[in-house]
């Protein structure tokens, strides 16, 4: 065993939280050892090809893989950060010694502070034949597709409708894999409605109050038996249905990876809203052990944006404690980061997180704006089916229908309150507003809107459309976001679909905006018969199959 090395800070985990923590501490001259057990940095970001929600300040509208590139480039340019890839932290002991296995050599470190950003593991589900080859976790499917370029199946059944289940289903479709259905045991969709609506427009069934009973097959998955559940989560008799598929993907939640924390005897508590056992910690992310901090999913399951901010808070807190100068500046940055977290969690979708945090004595709710906690209108039908109700749509259309006659206008089909603002920030005419709070639903000022189409490509939820009702005397032009390959060609005839994924007419591709500005979300304008201008919301190139 080599000699013991004294260091200022060890960060365990090279995902978004760990990278952000290392950078925040390094900003104030702290020397950091960053240990990652895999051969590459990135954590879950390396699999995330979709755009992030949240605020512009926290990379909203940027794809996860592109956020990762920025973080890694920044980390590698810091002389104060020493990266230990392929390095497994084996122990954190009471004398503050940390043992790390690197290149088959065990080495001891004595840090002044430790930040654990070890992330989470996937939960599994009990059902008959769940050990058949072809039963995957969603993380494994993403790793196969987005890291190694391997298709996991030809036709897959997704179990779970949280954001991960919905996003992975969409990515499977982009990769050319058919998705038989998304089933969800709860009576409503677990993820953001915009993710569900993307799938519905592609014709993918989303079956709430359904669960899987059995994987069918001998040596591998050849199908699945699903059934309906009643209000008490009990199987409804005679509702069994066979789903043909060659793989089953489980996306049923995450649980924090707290093994090292338990070894160090950090106090933990079970909080179901945060994924299971989590460490007790304060608002600066410090655990019950002084100078041992956490950040990201290991402290409770949330989105990656929250993980990055928590990483900043923990890194800055370490810097403030070790650095002899700039303490006031560091504290100001810590407070700014905390305000960002409060803002992200202040809407209806943050209620579960707030409830979990309150159980460990944090953020008791006094900082949250009560006026935005409730949805503006009933979205229960949307959250059951992925399709907005007629009332939901009317709330976002112009009250004066003559507005449609003035020319192209943007229509926002975002109906759920969650933190996101790229559509607002992208509009050069200030025509889109969330009324001063990132958690509010965006509305379009139709008098200001010019129908420029910028928002169509910038919305991470693919919920912005531009409608030109009177394109000709008999036709309308609908500009829609499109993220599949190959792209349609100008003049090509396509099948046009409604919000439920049903074909309604034939359309003709008129314009395609697909430069680097669109960042792989093309804005495609399709001419449709005028009677369909309020229904046409998707199209498919005829020789491609998305279902």
Tab-separated table of C-alpha atoms in Angstrom, residues 16-17 19-21 23-24 45 48 50-64 66-68 70-71 303-313 316 333-345 419-422 425 438 460:
chain	number	residue	atom	x	y	z
A	16	UNK	CA	-23.503	16.026	-12.653
A	17	UNK	CA	-23.493	16.559	-8.879
A	19	UNK	CA	-18.574	17.487	-11.366
A	20	UNK	CA	-20.449	20.602	-10.210
A	21	UNK	CA	-19.146	20.183	-6.657
A	23	UNK	CA	-15.824	22.903	-10.066
A	24	UNK	CA	-17.456	25.044	-7.377
A	45	UNK	CA	-25.692	12.716	-18.207
A	48	UNK	CA	-29.283	11.888	-21.754
A	50	UNK	CA	-32.891	15.061	-24.495
A	51	UNK	CA	-32.999	18.723	-23.594
A	52	UNK	CA	-33.224	19.799	-19.982
A	53	UNK	CA	-36.010	21.736	-18.380
A	54	UNK	CA	-35.389	24.366	-15.721
A	55	UNK	CA	-33.888	27.829	-15.934
A	56	UNK	CA	-31.526	29.169	-18.572
A	57	UNK	CA	-28.960	29.669	-15.786
A	58	UNK	CA	-28.974	25.917	-15.162
A	59	UNK	CA	-28.623	24.767	-18.785
A	60	UNK	CA	-32.343	24.662	-19.632
A	61	UNK	CA	-32.865	23.850	-23.292
A	62	UNK	CA	-29.465	22.153	-23.506
A	63	UNK	CA	-29.125	18.416	-24.090
A	64	UNK	CA	-27.703	16.382	-21.227
A	66	UNK	CA	-23.878	18.702	-24.220
A	67	UNK	CA	-24.045	19.835	-20.585
A	68	UNK	CA	-21.700	16.985	-19.800
A	70	UNK	CA	-19.048	21.534	-20.931
A	71	UNK	CA	-18.593	20.206	-17.398
A	303	UNK	CA	-33.804	15.801	-11.378
A	304	UNK	CA	-30.240	16.387	-12.639
A	305	UNK	CA	-30.632	20.164	-12.453
A	306	UNK	CA	-31.223	19.962	-8.696
A	307	UNK	CA	-28.222	17.611	-8.421
A	308	UNK	CA	-25.946	20.156	-10.103
A	309	UNK	CA	-27.112	22.954	-7.803
A	310	UNK	CA	-26.661	20.762	-4.737
A	311	UNK	CA	-23.165	20.015	-5.979
A	312	UNK	CA	-22.465	23.735	-6.202
A	313	UNK	CA	-23.747	24.317	-2.661
A	316	UNK	CA	-18.911	26.208	-2.164
A	333	UNK	CA	-23.040	32.385	-4.145
A	334	UNK	CA	-24.299	29.751	-1.724
A	335	UNK	CA	-27.408	31.815	-1.042
A	336	UNK	CA	-27.983	32.342	-4.772
A	337	UNK	CA	-27.772	28.586	-5.347
A	338	UNK	CA	-30.224	27.923	-2.537
A	339	UNK	CA	-32.673	30.372	-4.080
A	340	UNK	CA	-32.371	28.495	-7.382
A	341	UNK	CA	-33.266	25.255	-5.608
A	342	UNK	CA	-36.264	26.816	-3.897
A	343	UNK	CA	-37.452	28.127	-7.264
A	344	UNK	CA	-37.079	24.731	-8.946
A	345	UNK	CA	-39.059	23.045	-6.193
A	419	UNK	CA	-39.877	24.774	-13.826
A	420	UNK	CA	-38.982	25.597	-17.431
A	421	UNK	CA	-38.410	28.772	-19.434
A	422	UNK	CA	-36.584	28.237	-22.781
A	425	UNK	CA	-36.140	33.235	-23.141
A	438	UNK	CA	-40.477	29.919	-13.988
A	460	UNK	CA	-37.547	21.026	-24.550
